[in-house]
Structure formats: C-alpha cells, structure tokens
C-alpha cells in the first residue's frame, strides 16, 4: 500500500466557469487555469501520482500543451487512473478538502463524489470530500482563490 498527498490552488476571476469535482457551480467567478482549473480534481490527481512517485500533473499534462486547453479535469483524472492501472495499482480510498469562502459547496458534494468515483471505477463510498471556509482569512477568505488538498491510499492489485 502507498499513500499520496496533493495540493492545488487557482485564482478566482470573472468570465470563467466554476468547476469543482466535475460539477459546474453557479457563481459570479470561476477558476483561472489552462484546463478547467478544477482544484479538487487536480489535488486528487497529484495525490495519486505522488503515491506512485510519478511526479505531478504538470509533468504529465503541461500547461504549454494546447491539447489540454480548457480540457475537463475528469478526462485528465481518467488518464491518471490509466497510469495507476498500468503500474498495477488501484485506489483504496481518497479524502479531499476544498477551502472556499463562497459559494456553499455542500449541496454539490454528493455529485462530486459520484463523478470522481465513476472515473476511478470505485464506489463513491471510497471518495471523501469536505468543504470549509477560512473564516474570511487568507486568499480563500478574501475570495481571491480556492484551494484543495487530497490524500489517497493505493494498493497493488493481485
């Protein structure tokens, strides 16, 4: 068994959709990035890659490659799953936290869990997602950006 941790941050800007866990959330701002900037999925991908000592998403999906422009992070997560499977691993479970002052994420968490679980071919029961504010502190509290952290456990398949 191996453990990985991931962390990601993106700036909130006008004129972008807010996508978290593959769910489009109504908000006046969205996350700036080369892909859809889904910080939740990005942190999880980094956790999985880290557990395998395979670097990070920048190594596998560089922002200099136009084929990743505005791509859904769920597609990239599928590619990370394929790397994981090719190395003989499967996800045991993941636990994630998103830090955002607004909008409220609780109504969307179940759909996020389902989206991620479908891509990783596991049960939503194996995907934990929590949301927190920072009580108006830091860049998340000032609504300048959103961050996410993830930890995962993977194991060799028989």
PDB file of N, CA and C in Angstrom, residues 3-87:
ATOM      1  N   UNK A   3       0.707   5.767   0.090  1.00  0.00           N
ATOM      2  CA  UNK A   3      -0.081   6.962   0.402  1.00  0.00           C
ATOM      3  C   UNK A   3       0.441   8.122  -0.436  1.00  0.00           C
ATOM      4  N   UNK A   4      -0.461   8.978  -0.904  1.00  0.00           N
ATOM      5  CA  UNK A   4      -0.074  10.182  -1.632  1.00  0.00           C
ATOM      6  C   UNK A   4      -0.853  11.381  -1.123  1.00  0.00           C
ATOM      7  N   UNK A   5      -0.259  12.553  -1.279  1.00  0.00           N
ATOM      8  CA  UNK A   5      -0.906  13.799  -0.888  1.00  0.00           C
ATOM      9  C   UNK A   5      -0.837  14.777  -2.057  1.00  0.00           C
ATOM     10  N   UNK A   6      -1.868  15.569  -2.206  1.00  0.00           N
ATOM     11  CA  UNK A   6      -1.901  16.566  -3.275  1.00  0.00           C
ATOM     12  C   UNK A   6      -2.464  17.875  -2.776  1.00  0.00           C
ATOM     13  N   UNK A   7      -2.043  18.958  -3.413  1.00  0.00           N
ATOM     14  CA  UNK A   7      -2.500  20.309  -3.061  1.00  0.00           C
ATOM     15  C   UNK A   7      -2.562  21.122  -4.343  1.00  0.00           C
ATOM     16  N   UNK A   8      -3.611  21.927  -4.484  1.00  0.00           N
ATOM     17  CA  UNK A   8      -3.710  22.796  -5.647  1.00  0.00           C
ATOM     18  C   UNK A   8      -4.434  24.078  -5.273  1.00  0.00           C
ATOM     19  N   UNK A   9      -4.115  25.132  -6.007  1.00  0.00           N
ATOM     20  CA  UNK A   9      -4.706  26.461  -5.818  1.00  0.00           C
ATOM     21  C   UNK A   9      -4.950  27.062  -7.194  1.00  0.00           C
ATOM     22  N   UNK A  10      -6.083  27.718  -7.352  1.00  0.00           N
ATOM     23  CA  UNK A  10      -6.337  28.514  -8.551  1.00  0.00           C
ATOM     24  C   UNK A  10      -7.004  29.818  -8.144  1.00  0.00           C
ATOM     25  N   UNK A  11      -6.723  30.845  -8.914  1.00  0.00           N
ATOM     26  CA  UNK A  11      -7.272  32.174  -8.690  1.00  0.00           C
ATOM     27  C   UNK A  11      -8.706  32.245  -9.200  1.00  0.00           C
ATOM     28  N   UNK A  12      -9.566  32.945  -8.456  1.00  0.00           N
ATOM     29  CA  UNK A  12     -10.932  33.214  -8.902  1.00  0.00           C
ATOM     30  C   UNK A  12     -10.938  34.476  -9.765  1.00  0.00           C
ATOM     31  N   UNK A  13     -11.569  34.381 -10.938  1.00  0.00           N
ATOM     32  CA  UNK A  13     -11.647  35.512 -11.866  1.00  0.00           C
ATOM     33  C   UNK A  13     -13.034  35.551 -12.507  1.00  0.00           C
ATOM     34  N   UNK A  14     -13.397  36.708 -13.003  1.00  0.00           N
ATOM     35  CA  UNK A  14     -14.646  36.832 -13.750  1.00  0.00           C
ATOM     36  C   UNK A  14     -14.463  36.249 -15.143  1.00  0.00           C
ATOM     37  N   UNK A  15     -15.556  35.783 -15.723  1.00  0.00           N
ATOM     38  CA  UNK A  15     -15.526  35.277 -17.083  1.00  0.00           C
ATOM     39  C   UNK A  15     -15.132  33.816 -17.223  1.00  0.00           C
ATOM     40  N   UNK A  16     -15.049  33.095 -16.118  1.00  0.00           N
ATOM     41  CA  UNK A  16     -14.737  31.659 -16.153  1.00  0.00           C
ATOM     42  C   UNK A  16     -15.826  30.906 -15.402  1.00  0.00           C
ATOM     43  N   UNK A  17     -16.064  29.661 -15.809  1.00  0.00           N
ATOM     44  CA  UNK A  17     -16.983  28.786 -15.083  1.00  0.00           C
ATOM     45  C   UNK A  17     -16.283  28.256 -13.835  1.00  0.00           C
ATOM     46  N   UNK A  18     -17.069  28.028 -12.781  1.00  0.00           N
ATOM     47  CA  UNK A  18     -16.543  27.407 -11.570  1.00  0.00           C
ATOM     48  C   UNK A  18     -16.871  25.918 -11.634  1.00  0.00           C
ATOM     49  N   UNK A  19     -15.824  25.118 -11.805  1.00  0.00           N
ATOM     50  CA  UNK A  19     -15.960  23.662 -11.894  1.00  0.00           C
ATOM     51  C   UNK A  19     -15.210  23.052 -10.717  1.00  0.00           C
ATOM     52  N   UNK A  20     -15.895  22.260  -9.917  1.00  0.00           N
ATOM     53  CA  UNK A  20     -15.276  21.543  -8.800  1.00  0.00           C
ATOM     54  C   UNK A  20     -15.806  20.117  -8.790  1.00  0.00           C
ATOM     55  N   UNK A  21     -14.914  19.163  -8.787  1.00  0.00           N
ATOM     56  CA  UNK A  21     -15.333  17.767  -8.807  1.00  0.00           C
ATOM     57  C   UNK A  21     -16.145  17.429 -10.043  1.00  0.00           C
ATOM     58  N   UNK A  22     -15.892  18.159 -11.131  1.00  0.00           N
ATOM     59  CA  UNK A  22     -16.621  17.931 -12.369  1.00  0.00           C
ATOM     60  C   UNK A  22     -18.022  18.513 -12.383  1.00  0.00           C
ATOM     61  N   UNK A  23     -18.364  19.303 -11.362  1.00  0.00           N
ATOM     62  CA  UNK A  23     -19.690  19.915 -11.257  1.00  0.00           C
ATOM     63  C   UNK A  23     -19.558  21.409 -11.548  1.00  0.00           C
ATOM     64  N   UNK A  24     -20.384  21.910 -12.464  1.00  0.00           N
ATOM     65  CA  UNK A  24     -20.419  23.354 -12.710  1.00  0.00           C
ATOM     66  C   UNK A  24     -21.311  23.996 -11.653  1.00  0.00           C
ATOM     67  N   UNK A  25     -20.726  24.920 -10.900  1.00  0.00           N
ATOM     68  CA  UNK A  25     -21.409  25.544  -9.769  1.00  0.00           C
ATOM     69  C   UNK A  25     -21.694  27.005 -10.115  1.00  0.00           C
ATOM     70  N   UNK A  26     -22.929  27.414  -9.910  1.00  0.00           N
ATOM     71  CA  UNK A  26     -23.328  28.797 -10.181  1.00  0.00           C
ATOM     72  C   UNK A  26     -22.567  29.730  -9.240  1.00  0.00           C
ATOM     73  N   UNK A  27     -21.819  30.663  -9.834  1.00  0.00           N
ATOM     74  CA  UNK A  27     -21.045  31.643  -9.060  1.00  0.00           C
ATOM     75  C   UNK A  27     -20.623  32.761 -10.006  1.00  0.00           C
ATOM     76  N   UNK A  28     -20.411  33.933  -9.476  1.00  0.00           N
ATOM     77  CA  UNK A  28     -20.043  35.070 -10.334  1.00  0.00           C
ATOM     78  C   UNK A  28     -18.606  35.002 -10.838  1.00  0.00           C
ATOM     79  N   UNK A  29     -17.798  34.117 -10.272  1.00  0.00           N
ATOM     80  CA  UNK A  29     -16.417  33.944 -10.709  1.00  0.00           C
ATOM     81  C   UNK A  29     -16.117  32.465 -10.894  1.00  0.00           C
ATOM     82  N   UNK A  30     -15.076  32.209 -11.671  1.00  0.00           N
ATOM     83  CA  UNK A  30     -14.604  30.847 -11.866  1.00  0.00           C
ATOM     84  C   UNK A  30     -13.105  30.795 -11.656  1.00  0.00           C
ATOM     85  N   UNK A  31     -12.542  29.608 -11.775  1.00  0.00           N
ATOM     86  CA  UNK A  31     -11.116  29.419 -11.514  1.00  0.00           C
ATOM     87  C   UNK A  31     -10.306  29.563 -12.795  1.00  0.00           C
ATOM     88  N   UNK A  32      -9.220  30.306 -12.688  1.00  0.00           N
ATOM     89  CA  UNK A  32      -8.335  30.573 -13.809  1.00  0.00           C
ATOM     90  C   UNK A  32      -7.326  29.444 -13.951  1.00  0.00           C
ATOM     91  N   UNK A  33      -7.200  28.929 -15.156  1.00  0.00           N
ATOM     92  CA  UNK A  33      -6.226  27.877 -15.407  1.00  0.00           C
ATOM     93  C   UNK A  33      -6.228  27.486 -16.866  1.00  0.00           C
ATOM     94  N   UNK A  34      -5.248  26.672 -17.236  1.00  0.00           N
ATOM     95  CA  UNK A  34      -5.121  26.211 -18.618  1.00  0.00           C
ATOM     96  C   UNK A  34      -6.242  25.221 -18.960  1.00  0.00           C
ATOM     97  N   UNK A  35      -6.533  24.323 -18.024  1.00  0.00           N
ATOM     98  CA  UNK A  35      -7.640  23.376 -18.195  1.00  0.00           C
ATOM     99  C   UNK A  35      -8.897  24.028 -17.622  1.00  0.00           C
ATOM    100  N   UNK A  36      -9.816  23.231 -17.116  1.00  0.00           N
ATOM    101  CA  UNK A  36     -10.989  23.800 -16.454  1.00  0.00           C
ATOM    102  C   UNK A  36     -10.676  24.288 -15.042  1.00  0.00           C
ATOM    103  N   UNK A  37      -9.431  24.073 -14.586  1.00  0.00           N
ATOM    104  CA  UNK A  37      -8.920  24.579 -13.301  1.00  0.00           C
ATOM    105  C   UNK A  37      -9.649  23.995 -12.091  1.00  0.00           C
ATOM    106  N   UNK A  38     -10.083  22.763 -12.195  1.00  0.00           N
ATOM    107  CA  UNK A  38     -10.800  22.084 -11.112  1.00  0.00           C
ATOM    108  C   UNK A  38      -9.803  21.713 -10.009  1.00  0.00           C
ATOM    109  N   UNK A  39      -9.672  22.573  -9.000  1.00  0.00           N
ATOM    110  CA  UNK A  39      -8.660  22.366  -7.955  1.00  0.00           C
ATOM    111  C   UNK A  39      -8.869  21.066  -7.186  1.00  0.00           C
ATOM    112  N   UNK A  40     -10.100  20.663  -7.010  1.00  0.00           N
ATOM    113  CA  UNK A  40     -10.382  19.426  -6.290  1.00  0.00           C
ATOM    114  C   UNK A  40      -9.806  18.229  -7.039  1.00  0.00           C
ATOM    115  N   UNK A  41     -10.121  18.122  -8.307  1.00  0.00           N
ATOM    116  CA  UNK A  41      -9.628  17.003  -9.101  1.00  0.00           C
ATOM    117  C   UNK A  41      -8.113  17.096  -9.276  1.00  0.00           C
ATOM    118  N   UNK A  42      -7.580  18.305  -9.440  1.00  0.00           N
ATOM    119  CA  UNK A  42      -6.126  18.461  -9.574  1.00  0.00           C
ATOM    120  C   UNK A  42      -5.396  17.969  -8.330  1.00  0.00           C
ATOM    121  N   UNK A  43      -5.907  18.314  -7.151  1.00  0.00           N
ATOM    122  CA  UNK A  43      -5.236  17.861  -5.927  1.00  0.00           C
ATOM    123  C   UNK A  43      -5.296  16.342  -5.806  1.00  0.00           C
ATOM    124  N   UNK A  44      -6.407  15.747  -6.209  1.00  0.00           N
ATOM    125  CA  UNK A  44      -6.533  14.290  -6.160  1.00  0.00           C
ATOM    126  C   UNK A  44      -5.593  13.615  -7.159  1.00  0.00           C
ATOM    127  N   UNK A  45      -5.484  14.183  -8.364  1.00  0.00           N
ATOM    128  CA  UNK A  45      -4.555  13.615  -9.340  1.00  0.00           C
ATOM    129  C   UNK A  45      -3.129  13.658  -8.804  1.00  0.00           C
ATOM    130  N   UNK A  46      -2.739  14.776  -8.190  1.00  0.00           N
ATOM    131  CA  UNK A  46      -1.398  14.871  -7.622  1.00  0.00           C
ATOM    132  C   UNK A  46      -1.191  13.864  -6.494  1.00  0.00           C
ATOM    133  N   UNK A  47      -2.222  13.622  -5.694  1.00  0.00           N
ATOM    134  CA  UNK A  47      -2.111  12.633  -4.622  1.00  0.00           C
ATOM    135  C   UNK A  47      -1.876  11.235  -5.195  1.00  0.00           C
ATOM    136  N   UNK A  48      -2.632  10.883  -6.217  1.00  0.00           N
ATOM    137  CA  UNK A  48      -2.479   9.556  -6.832  1.00  0.00           C
ATOM    138  C   UNK A  48      -1.109   9.424  -7.483  1.00  0.00           C
ATOM    139  N   UNK A  49      -0.707  10.433  -8.253  1.00  0.00           N
ATOM    140  CA  UNK A  49       0.614  10.393  -8.889  1.00  0.00           C
ATOM    141  C   UNK A  49       1.717  10.346  -7.850  1.00  0.00           C
ATOM    142  N   UNK A  50       1.568  11.115  -6.783  1.00  0.00           N
ATOM    143  CA  UNK A  50       2.568  11.117  -5.719  1.00  0.00           C
ATOM    144  C   UNK A  50       2.688   9.770  -5.030  1.00  0.00           C
ATOM    145  N   UNK A  51       1.571   9.095  -4.847  1.00  0.00           N
ATOM    146  CA  UNK A  51       1.606   7.776  -4.205  1.00  0.00           C
ATOM    147  C   UNK A  51       2.426   6.788  -5.022  1.00  0.00           C
ATOM    148  N   UNK A  52       2.480   7.006  -6.333  1.00  0.00           N
ATOM    149  CA  UNK A  52       3.256   6.120  -7.206  1.00  0.00           C
ATOM    150  C   UNK A  52       4.647   6.681  -7.497  1.00  0.00           C
ATOM    151  N   UNK A  53       4.998   7.818  -6.894  1.00  0.00           N
ATOM    152  CA  UNK A  53       6.262   8.512  -7.167  1.00  0.00           C
ATOM    153  C   UNK A  53       6.395   8.840  -8.657  1.00  0.00           C
ATOM    154  N   UNK A  54       5.271   9.302  -9.237  1.00  0.00           N
ATOM    155  CA  UNK A  54       5.206   9.615 -10.664  1.00  0.00           C
ATOM    156  C   UNK A  54       5.166  11.115 -10.940  1.00  0.00           C
ATOM    157  N   UNK A  55       5.631  11.926 -10.003  1.00  0.00           N
ATOM    158  CA  UNK A  55       5.650  13.363 -10.239  1.00  0.00           C
ATOM    159  C   UNK A  55       4.292  13.985 -10.000  1.00  0.00           C
ATOM    160  N   UNK A  56       4.015  15.060 -10.751  1.00  0.00           N
ATOM    161  CA  UNK A  56       2.764  15.791 -10.562  1.00  0.00           C
ATOM    162  C   UNK A  56       2.050  15.996 -11.895  1.00  0.00           C
ATOM    163  N   UNK A  57       0.902  16.677 -11.837  1.00  0.00           N
ATOM    164  CA  UNK A  57       0.121  16.844 -13.060  1.00  0.00           C
ATOM    165  C   UNK A  57       0.830  17.737 -14.072  1.00  0.00           C
ATOM    166  N   UNK A  58       1.667  18.653 -13.602  1.00  0.00           N
ATOM    167  CA  UNK A  58       2.425  19.492 -14.531  1.00  0.00           C
ATOM    168  C   UNK A  58       3.385  18.684 -15.389  1.00  0.00           C
ATOM    169  N   UNK A  59       3.909  17.617 -14.831  1.00  0.00           N
ATOM    170  CA  UNK A  59       4.806  16.727 -15.584  1.00  0.00           C
ATOM    171  C   UNK A  59       4.033  15.977 -16.665  1.00  0.00           C
ATOM    172  N   UNK A  60       2.847  15.500 -16.311  1.00  0.00           N
ATOM    173  CA  UNK A  60       2.069  14.662 -17.223  1.00  0.00           C
ATOM    174  C   UNK A  60       1.190  15.460 -18.185  1.00  0.00           C
ATOM    175  N   UNK A  61       0.734  16.642 -17.740  1.00  0.00           N
ATOM    176  CA  UNK A  61      -0.199  17.456 -18.527  1.00  0.00           C
ATOM    177  C   UNK A  61       0.249  18.919 -18.503  1.00  0.00           C
ATOM    178  N   UNK A  62       1.372  19.241 -19.138  1.00  0.00           N
ATOM    179  CA  UNK A  62       1.924  20.599 -19.031  1.00  0.00           C
ATOM    180  C   UNK A  62       1.010  21.665 -19.636  1.00  0.00           C
ATOM    181  N   UNK A  63       1.005  22.835 -18.993  1.00  0.00           N
ATOM    182  CA  UNK A  63       0.153  23.921 -19.487  1.00  0.00           C
ATOM    183  C   UNK A  63       0.694  24.560 -20.758  1.00  0.00           C
ATOM    184  N   UNK A  64       1.818  24.072 -21.232  1.00  0.00           N
ATOM    185  CA  UNK A  64       2.358  24.526 -22.521  1.00  0.00           C
ATOM    186  C   UNK A  64       1.791  23.704 -23.682  1.00  0.00           C
ATOM    187  N   UNK A  65       1.082  22.630 -23.374  1.00  0.00           N
ATOM    188  CA  UNK A  65       0.489  21.754 -24.388  1.00  0.00           C
ATOM    189  C   UNK A  65      -0.945  22.210 -24.657  1.00  0.00           C
ATOM    190  N   UNK A  66      -1.196  22.697 -25.845  1.00  0.00           N
ATOM    191  CA  UNK A  66      -2.519  23.226 -26.190  1.00  0.00           C
ATOM    192  C   UNK A  66      -3.615  22.160 -26.212  1.00  0.00           C
ATOM    193  N   UNK A  67      -3.239  20.890 -26.254  1.00  0.00           N
ATOM    194  CA  UNK A  67      -4.267  19.850 -26.246  1.00  0.00           C
ATOM    195  C   UNK A  67      -4.984  19.787 -24.893  1.00  0.00           C
ATOM    196  N   UNK A  68      -4.410  20.398 -23.871  1.00  0.00           N
ATOM    197  CA  UNK A  68      -5.045  20.412 -22.548  1.00  0.00           C
ATOM    198  C   UNK A  68      -5.805  21.710 -22.280  1.00  0.00           C
ATOM    199  N   UNK A  69      -5.834  22.621 -23.244  1.00  0.00           N
ATOM    200  CA  UNK A  69      -6.524  23.899 -23.070  1.00  0.00           C
ATOM    201  C   UNK A  69      -8.010  23.653 -22.845  1.00  0.00           C
ATOM    202  N   UNK A  70      -8.509  24.121 -21.700  1.00  0.00           N
ATOM    203  CA  UNK A  70      -9.923  24.034 -21.312  1.00  0.00           C
ATOM    204  C   UNK A  70     -10.446  22.607 -21.194  1.00  0.00           C
ATOM    205  N   UNK A  71      -9.566  21.610 -21.137  1.00  0.00           N
ATOM    206  CA  UNK A  71      -9.996  20.220 -21.013  1.00  0.00           C
ATOM    207  C   UNK A  71     -10.636  19.969 -19.642  1.00  0.00           C
ATOM    208  N   UNK A  72     -11.582  19.073 -19.602  1.00  0.00           N
ATOM    209  CA  UNK A  72     -12.184  18.666 -18.335  1.00  0.00           C
ATOM    210  C   UNK A  72     -11.141  17.921 -17.502  1.00  0.00           C
ATOM    211  N   UNK A  73     -11.033  18.311 -16.261  1.00  0.00           N
ATOM    212  CA  UNK A  73     -10.093  17.627 -15.371  1.00  0.00           C
ATOM    213  C   UNK A  73     -10.502  16.183 -15.117  1.00  0.00           C
ATOM    214  N   UNK A  74     -11.777  15.865 -15.296  1.00  0.00           N
ATOM    215  CA  UNK A  74     -12.195  14.467 -15.160  1.00  0.00           C
ATOM    216  C   UNK A  74     -11.569  13.607 -16.257  1.00  0.00           C
ATOM    217  N   UNK A  75     -11.363  14.172 -17.441  1.00  0.00           N
ATOM    218  CA  UNK A  75     -10.669  13.432 -18.508  1.00  0.00           C
ATOM    219  C   UNK A  75      -9.228  13.167 -18.081  1.00  0.00           C
ATOM    220  N   UNK A  76      -8.589  14.188 -17.509  1.00  0.00           N
ATOM    221  CA  UNK A  76      -7.211  14.015 -17.041  1.00  0.00           C
ATOM    222  C   UNK A  76      -7.144  13.012 -15.889  1.00  0.00           C
ATOM    223  N   UNK A  77      -8.137  13.032 -15.011  1.00  0.00           N
ATOM    224  CA  UNK A  77      -8.190  12.050 -13.927  1.00  0.00           C
ATOM    225  C   UNK A  77      -8.276  10.637 -14.495  1.00  0.00           C
ATOM    226  N   UNK A  78      -9.020  10.467 -15.570  1.00  0.00           N
ATOM    227  CA  UNK A  78      -9.090   9.164 -16.228  1.00  0.00           C
ATOM    228  C   UNK A  78      -7.730   8.720 -16.736  1.00  0.00           C
ATOM    229  N   UNK A  79      -6.955   9.653 -17.235  1.00  0.00           N
ATOM    230  CA  UNK A  79      -5.601   9.321 -17.700  1.00  0.00           C
ATOM    231  C   UNK A  79      -4.697   8.962 -16.536  1.00  0.00           C
ATOM    232  N   UNK A  80      -4.867   9.631 -15.396  1.00  0.00           N
ATOM    233  CA  UNK A  80      -4.104   9.274 -14.195  1.00  0.00           C
ATOM    234  C   UNK A  80      -4.513   7.878 -13.724  1.00  0.00           C
ATOM    235  N   UNK A  81      -5.809   7.582 -13.798  1.00  0.00           N
ATOM    236  CA  UNK A  81      -6.270   6.228 -13.443  1.00  0.00           C
ATOM    237  C   UNK A  81      -5.603   5.194 -14.340  1.00  0.00           C
ATOM    238  N   UNK A  82      -5.483   5.497 -15.630  1.00  0.00           N
ATOM    239  CA  UNK A  82      -4.835   4.566 -16.549  1.00  0.00           C
ATOM    240  C   UNK A  82      -3.364   4.366 -16.206  1.00  0.00           C
ATOM    241  N   UNK A  83      -2.677   5.420 -15.791  1.00  0.00           N
ATOM    242  CA  UNK A  83      -1.280   5.295 -15.337  1.00  0.00           C
ATOM    243  C   UNK A  83      -1.235   4.400 -14.106  1.00  0.00           C
ATOM    244  N   UNK A  84      -2.157   4.651 -13.174  1.00  0.00           N
ATOM    245  CA  UNK A  84      -2.214   3.862 -11.945  1.00  0.00           C
ATOM    246  C   UNK A  84      -2.431   2.383 -12.266  1.00  0.00           C
ATOM    247  N   UNK A  85      -3.369   2.103 -13.156  1.00  0.00           N
ATOM    248  CA  UNK A  85      -3.651   0.710 -13.525  1.00  0.00           C
ATOM    249  C   UNK A  85      -2.464   0.075 -14.242  1.00  0.00           C
ATOM    250  N   UNK A  86      -1.797   0.846 -15.106  1.00  0.00           N
ATOM    251  CA  UNK A  86      -0.650   0.296 -15.846  1.00  0.00           C
ATOM    252  C   UNK A  86       0.499  -0.070 -14.907  1.00  0.00           C
ATOM    253  N   UNK A  87       0.538   0.572 -13.756  1.00  0.00           N
ATOM    254  CA  UNK A  87       1.566   0.271 -12.757  1.00  0.00           C
ATOM    255  C   UNK A  87       1.098  -0.813 -11.782  1.00  0.00           C
TER     256      UNK A  87
END
